[in-house]
Amino acid sequence: MLERELVVSNRLGLHARATAKLVQLLSGYRCNATLTAKGREVNAKSIMGVMLLAAGQGTSVMLRVDGEDEQAAADAATDLFARNFDEGS
């Protein structure tokens, strides 16, 4: 199991488009993935779950991945957060 603390840095936070990108990305991996923020833990492969976090700009989230391709999934998600979900802000 791997854990990574990530910060939502794009201006609009984990809104619908950013959430869809994250869920689509993680759904391509076989490992289990969860996100934890504000005392809630959700399935990171569920659009509704991630949206329920209501993670705005500056929110710290914990990504937890567990399974055979966990390293690749964690690296890909970390890169997506670092790229601000390709939103340019």
PDB file of C-alpha atoms in Angstrom:
ATOM      1  CA  MET A   1       0.000   0.000   0.000  1.00  0.00           C
ATOM      2  CA  LEU A   2       1.204   3.484  -0.877  1.00  0.00           C
ATOM      3  CA  GLU A   3       0.012   6.807   0.488  1.00  0.00           C
ATOM      4  CA  ARG A   4       0.636  10.223  -0.997  1.00  0.00           C
ATOM      5  CA  GLU A   5      -0.420  13.568   0.377  1.00  0.00           C
ATOM      6  CA  LEU A   6      -1.482  15.799  -2.497  1.00  0.00           C
ATOM      7  CA  VAL A   7      -2.661  19.400  -2.546  1.00  0.00           C
ATOM      8  CA  VAL A   8      -5.438  20.539  -4.848  1.00  0.00           C
ATOM      9  CA  SER A   9      -3.822  23.578  -6.445  1.00  0.00           C
ATOM     10  CA  ASN A  10      -5.988  24.304  -9.477  1.00  0.00           C
ATOM     11  CA  ARG A  11      -8.218  27.360  -9.121  1.00  0.00           C
ATOM     12  CA  LEU A  12     -11.551  25.512  -9.231  1.00  0.00           C
ATOM     13  CA  GLY A  13     -10.550  22.562  -7.024  1.00  0.00           C
ATOM     14  CA  LEU A  14     -11.920  19.083  -7.629  1.00  0.00           C
ATOM     15  CA  HIS A  15     -14.875  20.233  -9.725  1.00  0.00           C
ATOM     16  CA  ALA A  16     -16.633  17.953 -12.233  1.00  0.00           C
ATOM     17  CA  ARG A  17     -14.053  18.114 -15.047  1.00  0.00           C
ATOM     18  CA  ALA A  18     -11.043  17.635 -12.764  1.00  0.00           C
ATOM     19  CA  THR A  19     -12.791  14.818 -10.910  1.00  0.00           C
ATOM     20  CA  ALA A  20     -13.660  13.084 -14.183  1.00  0.00           C
ATOM     21  CA  LYS A  21     -10.004  13.250 -15.276  1.00  0.00           C
ATOM     22  CA  LEU A  22      -8.827  11.784 -11.981  1.00  0.00           C
ATOM     23  CA  VAL A  23     -11.425   9.001 -11.955  1.00  0.00           C
ATOM     24  CA  GLN A  24     -10.765   8.134 -15.609  1.00  0.00           C
ATOM     25  CA  LEU A  25      -7.031   8.017 -14.953  1.00  0.00           C
ATOM     26  CA  LEU A  26      -7.281   5.809 -11.861  1.00  0.00           C
ATOM     27  CA  SER A  27      -9.882   3.523 -13.447  1.00  0.00           C
ATOM     28  CA  GLY A  28      -7.206   2.389 -15.865  1.00  0.00           C
ATOM     29  CA  TYR A  29      -5.308   0.734 -13.011  1.00  0.00           C
ATOM     30  CA  ARG A  30      -6.156  -2.514 -11.269  1.00  0.00           C
ATOM     31  CA  CYS A  31      -5.284  -1.352  -7.740  1.00  0.00           C
ATOM     32  CA  ASN A  32      -7.800  -0.032  -5.241  1.00  0.00           C
ATOM     33  CA  ALA A  33      -7.648   3.727  -4.731  1.00  0.00           C
ATOM     34  CA  THR A  34      -9.146   5.968  -2.064  1.00  0.00           C
ATOM     35  CA  LEU A  35      -8.992   9.679  -1.332  1.00  0.00           C
ATOM     36  CA  THR A  36      -9.309  11.118   2.159  1.00  0.00           C
ATOM     37  CA  ALA A  37      -9.999  14.769   2.940  1.00  0.00           C
ATOM     38  CA  LYS A  38     -11.890  16.667   5.610  1.00  0.00           C
ATOM     39  CA  GLY A  39     -12.465  13.487   7.598  1.00  0.00           C
ATOM     40  CA  ARG A  40     -14.070  11.620   4.683  1.00  0.00           C
ATOM     41  CA  GLU A  41     -12.675   8.651   2.810  1.00  0.00           C
ATOM     42  CA  VAL A  42     -14.069   7.869  -0.646  1.00  0.00           C
ATOM     43  CA  ASN A  43     -13.420   5.540  -3.546  1.00  0.00           C
ATOM     44  CA  ALA A  44     -11.126   7.524  -5.858  1.00  0.00           C
ATOM     45  CA  LYS A  45     -12.558   5.657  -8.860  1.00  0.00           C
ATOM     46  CA  SER A  46     -16.067   7.018  -8.179  1.00  0.00           C
ATOM     47  CA  ILE A  47     -17.033  10.398  -9.616  1.00  0.00           C
ATOM     48  CA  MET A  48     -19.768  10.865  -7.029  1.00  0.00           C
ATOM     49  CA  GLY A  49     -17.454   9.866  -4.200  1.00  0.00           C
ATOM     50  CA  VAL A  50     -14.715  12.289  -5.183  1.00  0.00           C
ATOM     51  CA  MET A  51     -17.237  15.091  -5.759  1.00  0.00           C
ATOM     52  CA  LEU A  52     -18.547  14.551  -2.206  1.00  0.00           C
ATOM     53  CA  LEU A  53     -15.158  15.605  -0.853  1.00  0.00           C
ATOM     54  CA  ALA A  54     -15.854  19.154  -2.078  1.00  0.00           C
ATOM     55  CA  ALA A  55     -12.098  19.712  -2.176  1.00  0.00           C
ATOM     56  CA  GLY A  56     -11.411  23.304  -3.148  1.00  0.00           C
ATOM     57  CA  GLN A  57      -8.134  24.968  -4.000  1.00  0.00           C
ATOM     58  CA  GLY A  58      -5.554  24.445  -1.274  1.00  0.00           C
ATOM     59  CA  THR A  59      -7.224  21.344   0.171  1.00  0.00           C
ATOM     60  CA  SER A  60      -4.850  18.587   1.210  1.00  0.00           C
ATOM     61  CA  VAL A  61      -5.981  15.098   0.218  1.00  0.00           C
ATOM     62  CA  MET A  62      -4.469  11.714   1.017  1.00  0.00           C
ATOM     63  CA  LEU A  63      -4.326   9.279  -1.884  1.00  0.00           C
ATOM     64  CA  ARG A  64      -4.092   5.636  -0.849  1.00  0.00           C
ATOM     65  CA  VAL A  65      -3.495   2.958  -3.489  1.00  0.00           C
ATOM     66  CA  ASP A  66      -3.206  -0.756  -2.854  1.00  0.00           C
ATOM     67  CA  GLY A  67      -2.602  -3.453  -5.434  1.00  0.00           C
ATOM     68  CA  GLU A  68      -0.326  -4.783  -8.124  1.00  0.00           C
ATOM     69  CA  ASP A  69       0.121  -1.510 -10.062  1.00  0.00           C
ATOM     70  CA  GLU A  70      -0.068   0.856  -7.089  1.00  0.00           C
ATOM     71  CA  GLN A  71       3.231   2.610  -7.842  1.00  0.00           C
ATOM     72  CA  ALA A  72       2.220   3.484 -11.406  1.00  0.00           C
ATOM     73  CA  ALA A  73      -1.233   4.670 -10.267  1.00  0.00           C
ATOM     74  CA  ALA A  74       0.211   6.844  -7.486  1.00  0.00           C
ATOM     75  CA  ASP A  75       2.777   8.361  -9.860  1.00  0.00           C
ATOM     76  CA  ALA A  76       0.145   9.100 -12.513  1.00  0.00           C
ATOM     77  CA  ALA A  77      -2.232  10.716 -10.021  1.00  0.00           C
ATOM     78  CA  THR A  78       0.586  12.751  -8.476  1.00  0.00           C
ATOM     79  CA  ASP A  79       1.519  13.995 -11.949  1.00  0.00           C
ATOM     80  CA  LEU A  80      -2.099  14.941 -12.711  1.00  0.00           C
ATOM     81  CA  PHE A  81      -2.307  16.990  -9.492  1.00  0.00           C
ATOM     82  CA  ALA A  82       1.062  18.627 -10.296  1.00  0.00           C
ATOM     83  CA  ARG A  83      -0.238  19.596 -13.758  1.00  0.00           C
ATOM     84  CA  ASN A  84      -3.306  21.227 -12.176  1.00  0.00           C
ATOM     85  CA  PHE A  85      -5.515  18.730 -14.012  1.00  0.00           C
ATOM     86  CA  ASP A  86      -4.310  20.321 -17.282  1.00  0.00           C
ATOM     87  CA  GLU A  87      -6.303  23.456 -16.536  1.00  0.00           C
ATOM     88  CA  GLY A  88      -3.370  25.845 -16.633  1.00  0.00           C
ATOM     89  CA  SER A  89      -4.117  27.483 -13.265  1.00  0.00           C
TER      90      SER A  89
END
